[in-house]
Amino acid sequence: MQLSLPVFAARGDTAGAARQYIVVGGDHYHPPYEFLDDNGEPAGYNVELTRAIAEVMGVDVRFVFGEWAEMRRKLESGEIDILQGMSYSEERAKEFDFAPPHAIVHQSFFARKGAPAVELDELQGKEVIVQNLDIMHDYLLEHNVGAELITVDTHADALRLLASGRGDYALVANLPSLYLSRQLGLTNILPVAKPFANRYGYAVKKGNSNTLATFSEGLAILKNTGRHQQIYDKWLGPLEDMGSFPWKKVGQIGASVSVTLLLILGGIVMWNRMLRREVESRSEDLRRHQQQLIQADKMTSLGVLVSGVAHEINNPSSLLLLNLPVLRDAYADTREILENHYRTHGDFDIGGLAYSRMRDEIPLMLDEMLDGAQRIKRIVGDLKDFARQGSADLREVVDLNTVVDTAIRLVDNSIRKATGQFEVSLGVGLPTVRGNAQRIEQVVINLILNACQALRSPTEGIFLRTYYDADESGALRVILEVRDQGQGIEPDAINQLTDPFFTTKRESGGTGLGLSVSAGIVSEHRGRLVFDSKPGEGTTVRMILPVESESMLGSGAAAKGDQ
C-alpha cells in the first residue's frame, strides 16, 4: 500500500517563494515511529521529527508511505529522496549514507508464553518470523544462522502470526512490538531476549549529500534546543518504561514517605505491639471468611450464567428433537420411490453424492444427529441441576465399561489430537454399581481430557483400564484408572487438585472446576478419587466406586435426601 500526501510548507518560508520538495519515505505501519493514523495521515515520532527539521531548515517535504520493502526499493531507485527511519549496518552503508542517529532501536526475540529464551547461535532449525528487508532480515541472511525464515510485510503481521501459533520466534524491533502487542490485544506473546541495539536515523542513496546535510543539520539544531528530546519523550518515553520497574518514581515517593515515617515511627512501634496479639488471633478467621465470600460470589455468578445458557440452548435442541424424527420418517417413506428410480434409471446424485452411497448414510446421519440432540438435552438438564444444586437419582444400574466406551467416543477427537498412543483395557466380568451413569460419564470425560492436556507431545501415551478388587474389609469395588505420561504434578499441588477454582492451567484457559465437580460427583456415589504423580513422569488417577447392594444404596440415598 502506498500513500502520497499533500505538501506542507515549513514555517519561516515567505509565501509564494520557489520551493524544492524533498520526498520522504516511511513505513505505513511501524508505530510509534511512523504510521498512517485513522484519517490516513502520517503520524509518529519520525513524522513529527521530520516536520520539525523541515520547519527549522526552511524546506518543504512530501511524505510517501508504504510497505517497508517497497520504500527501501524506492530509495534505491531514486523515487524518494530520503528514508526517515533506517537502522544502520556496515552492509547497508555500502549502498546508503546515514545521518547521525536520532534513536537507538533494540531488536528483540518475541515468543509465545512458556517458550525458552534463545540466542542467535541457537536458531538452527527454528522458524523465525521477520519483516521483509528489515535490518534483522538482512542480518540473518548475511550470517546464515540456519533458521527457516518466514517474511512478512509489517511488524504487526509478524506478531499476529506468532500469536496464532506459527513459527517459533519473531525477531522484531522491541518498542513497536510492545506497542502493537498491547494495541492488538496479543496477550500470549512477550519478549524473551534483546540481542541487538541498532543506530536508527535518516538514510539517503549514496551520493545524495545535499539532502543528508540538510537533515543532519536540522537534527543537530533540534538536539541543541531540546526539541528533539521533547518529541522523543512524547512518542517513545512511555513505551521505554513498559515492563521496567519505575525506580525513579519509587525513589521520589520513598523519599517523601521516609520523612513522614521518621516522625511517627515511635508511635507505630508502640501501636503495633498493642495490636499484634489481637491481629494474630483474628487474621486466620478473616482470611477464611474472605475465601468463603470469594467462593460464594463465584458460584453465584456461575449459577446465573449456567441458567441463562441452559435456557438459550434448550430452544434449538427442542426444535431438533421435534423435527429430526419427522425427517427420519419422511426419508423412510421415500426410500421405496428412490430405490425404484435407482433400479430403473441407474445411479443419481443426491446431496452432491451418489445415491448408492447416500441411501445407507442418510439414516445413520439422522440417527447420529438425533442422538446428539438428545445428549444436548441431557447435558442442559445436568447444567440446570448443577445451578440449582438439586439432588440426582443415584439408583440406576451402571456398567462402568459401557460408560467408559461412551466417554471415549465423545472425546475421541481430543484424544487423537493429543496422543498417538491411547490404550484401553476393560475388565471382564466387572460388577455393576448403583448410581447415575450420566454423572459418572462426566467424571470419566474430565479425567481423560485432563490426561490429554498434561501431555507434552503426541509421542507420550495415555493408558486407561477398568478392574475390580476388594478393599481391606472385603467389600467389592470397581476402579477406573487413567494413567498419562505427561508433565506430572508438583507434590504441593496434589492435595489442592479438587479445590474449587484451583488449576495449574490458568494461562491456557483452565477454570479449576473440572476436578472439583468430578470429586463431588464421585463423593455422591460414595466413592473417591486418588491421585499419584511425579513431576516429569506423569500422573495416575483412580476413580474408586463401591459395589453396594440395592438396599444399602437405597437407604443411603434416602438419608442423603433428608439432609
GROMACS .gro file of N, CA, C and O in nm, residues 253-265:
model
   52
  253ILE      N    1   0.888   0.888   4.570
  253ILE     CA    2   0.783   0.860   4.668
  253ILE      C    3   0.845   0.816   4.800
  253ILE      O    4   0.803   0.858   4.908
  254GLY      N    5   0.947   0.728   4.788
  254GLY     CA    6   1.011   0.678   4.909
  254GLY      C    7   1.074   0.789   4.993
  254GLY      O    8   1.067   0.787   5.117
  255ALA      N    9   1.135   0.889   4.925
  255ALA     CA   10   1.196   0.998   5.000
  255ALA      C   11   1.093   1.078   5.077
  255ALA      O   12   1.114   1.116   5.193
  256SER      N   13   0.980   1.104   5.013
  256SER     CA   14   0.874   1.179   5.081
  256SER      C   15   0.816   1.101   5.198
  256SER      O   16   0.793   1.155   5.307
  257VAL      N   17   0.793   0.972   5.174
  257VAL     CA   18   0.733   0.890   5.280
  257VAL      C   19   0.829   0.872   5.396
  257VAL      O   20   0.788   0.869   5.514
  258SER      N   21   0.960   0.862   5.366
  258SER     CA   22   1.058   0.839   5.473
  258SER      C   23   1.056   0.951   5.577
  258SER      O   24   1.067   0.926   5.697
  259VAL      N   25   1.042   1.074   5.530
  259VAL     CA   26   1.040   1.186   5.624
  259VAL      C   27   0.923   1.173   5.720
  259VAL      O   28   0.935   1.192   5.842
  260THR      N   29   0.807   1.139   5.662
  260THR     CA   30   0.688   1.123   5.746
  260THR      C   31   0.702   1.006   5.842
  260THR      O   32   0.664   1.014   5.960
  261LEU      N   33   0.759   0.895   5.790
  261LEU     CA   34   0.773   0.776   5.874
  261LEU      C   35   0.865   0.800   5.993
  261LEU      O   36   0.842   0.747   6.103
  262LEU      N   37   0.970   0.879   5.971
  262LEU     CA   38   1.062   0.906   6.082
  262LEU      C   39   0.992   0.977   6.196
  262LEU      O   40   1.024   0.956   6.314
  263LEU      N   41   0.894   1.063   6.163
  263LEU     CA   42   0.824   1.140   6.265
  263LEU      C   43   0.728   1.054   6.347
  263LEU      O   44   0.705   1.080   6.465
  264ILE      N   45   0.670   0.953   6.280
  264ILE     CA   46   0.567   0.875   6.351
  264ILE      C   47   0.612   0.733   6.382
  264ILE      O   48   0.532   0.650   6.426
  265LEU      N   49   0.741   0.703   6.359
  265LEU     CA   50   0.790   0.566   6.377
  265LEU      C   51   0.770   0.516   6.520
  265LEU      O   52   0.727   0.404   6.543
   0.00000   0.00000   0.00000
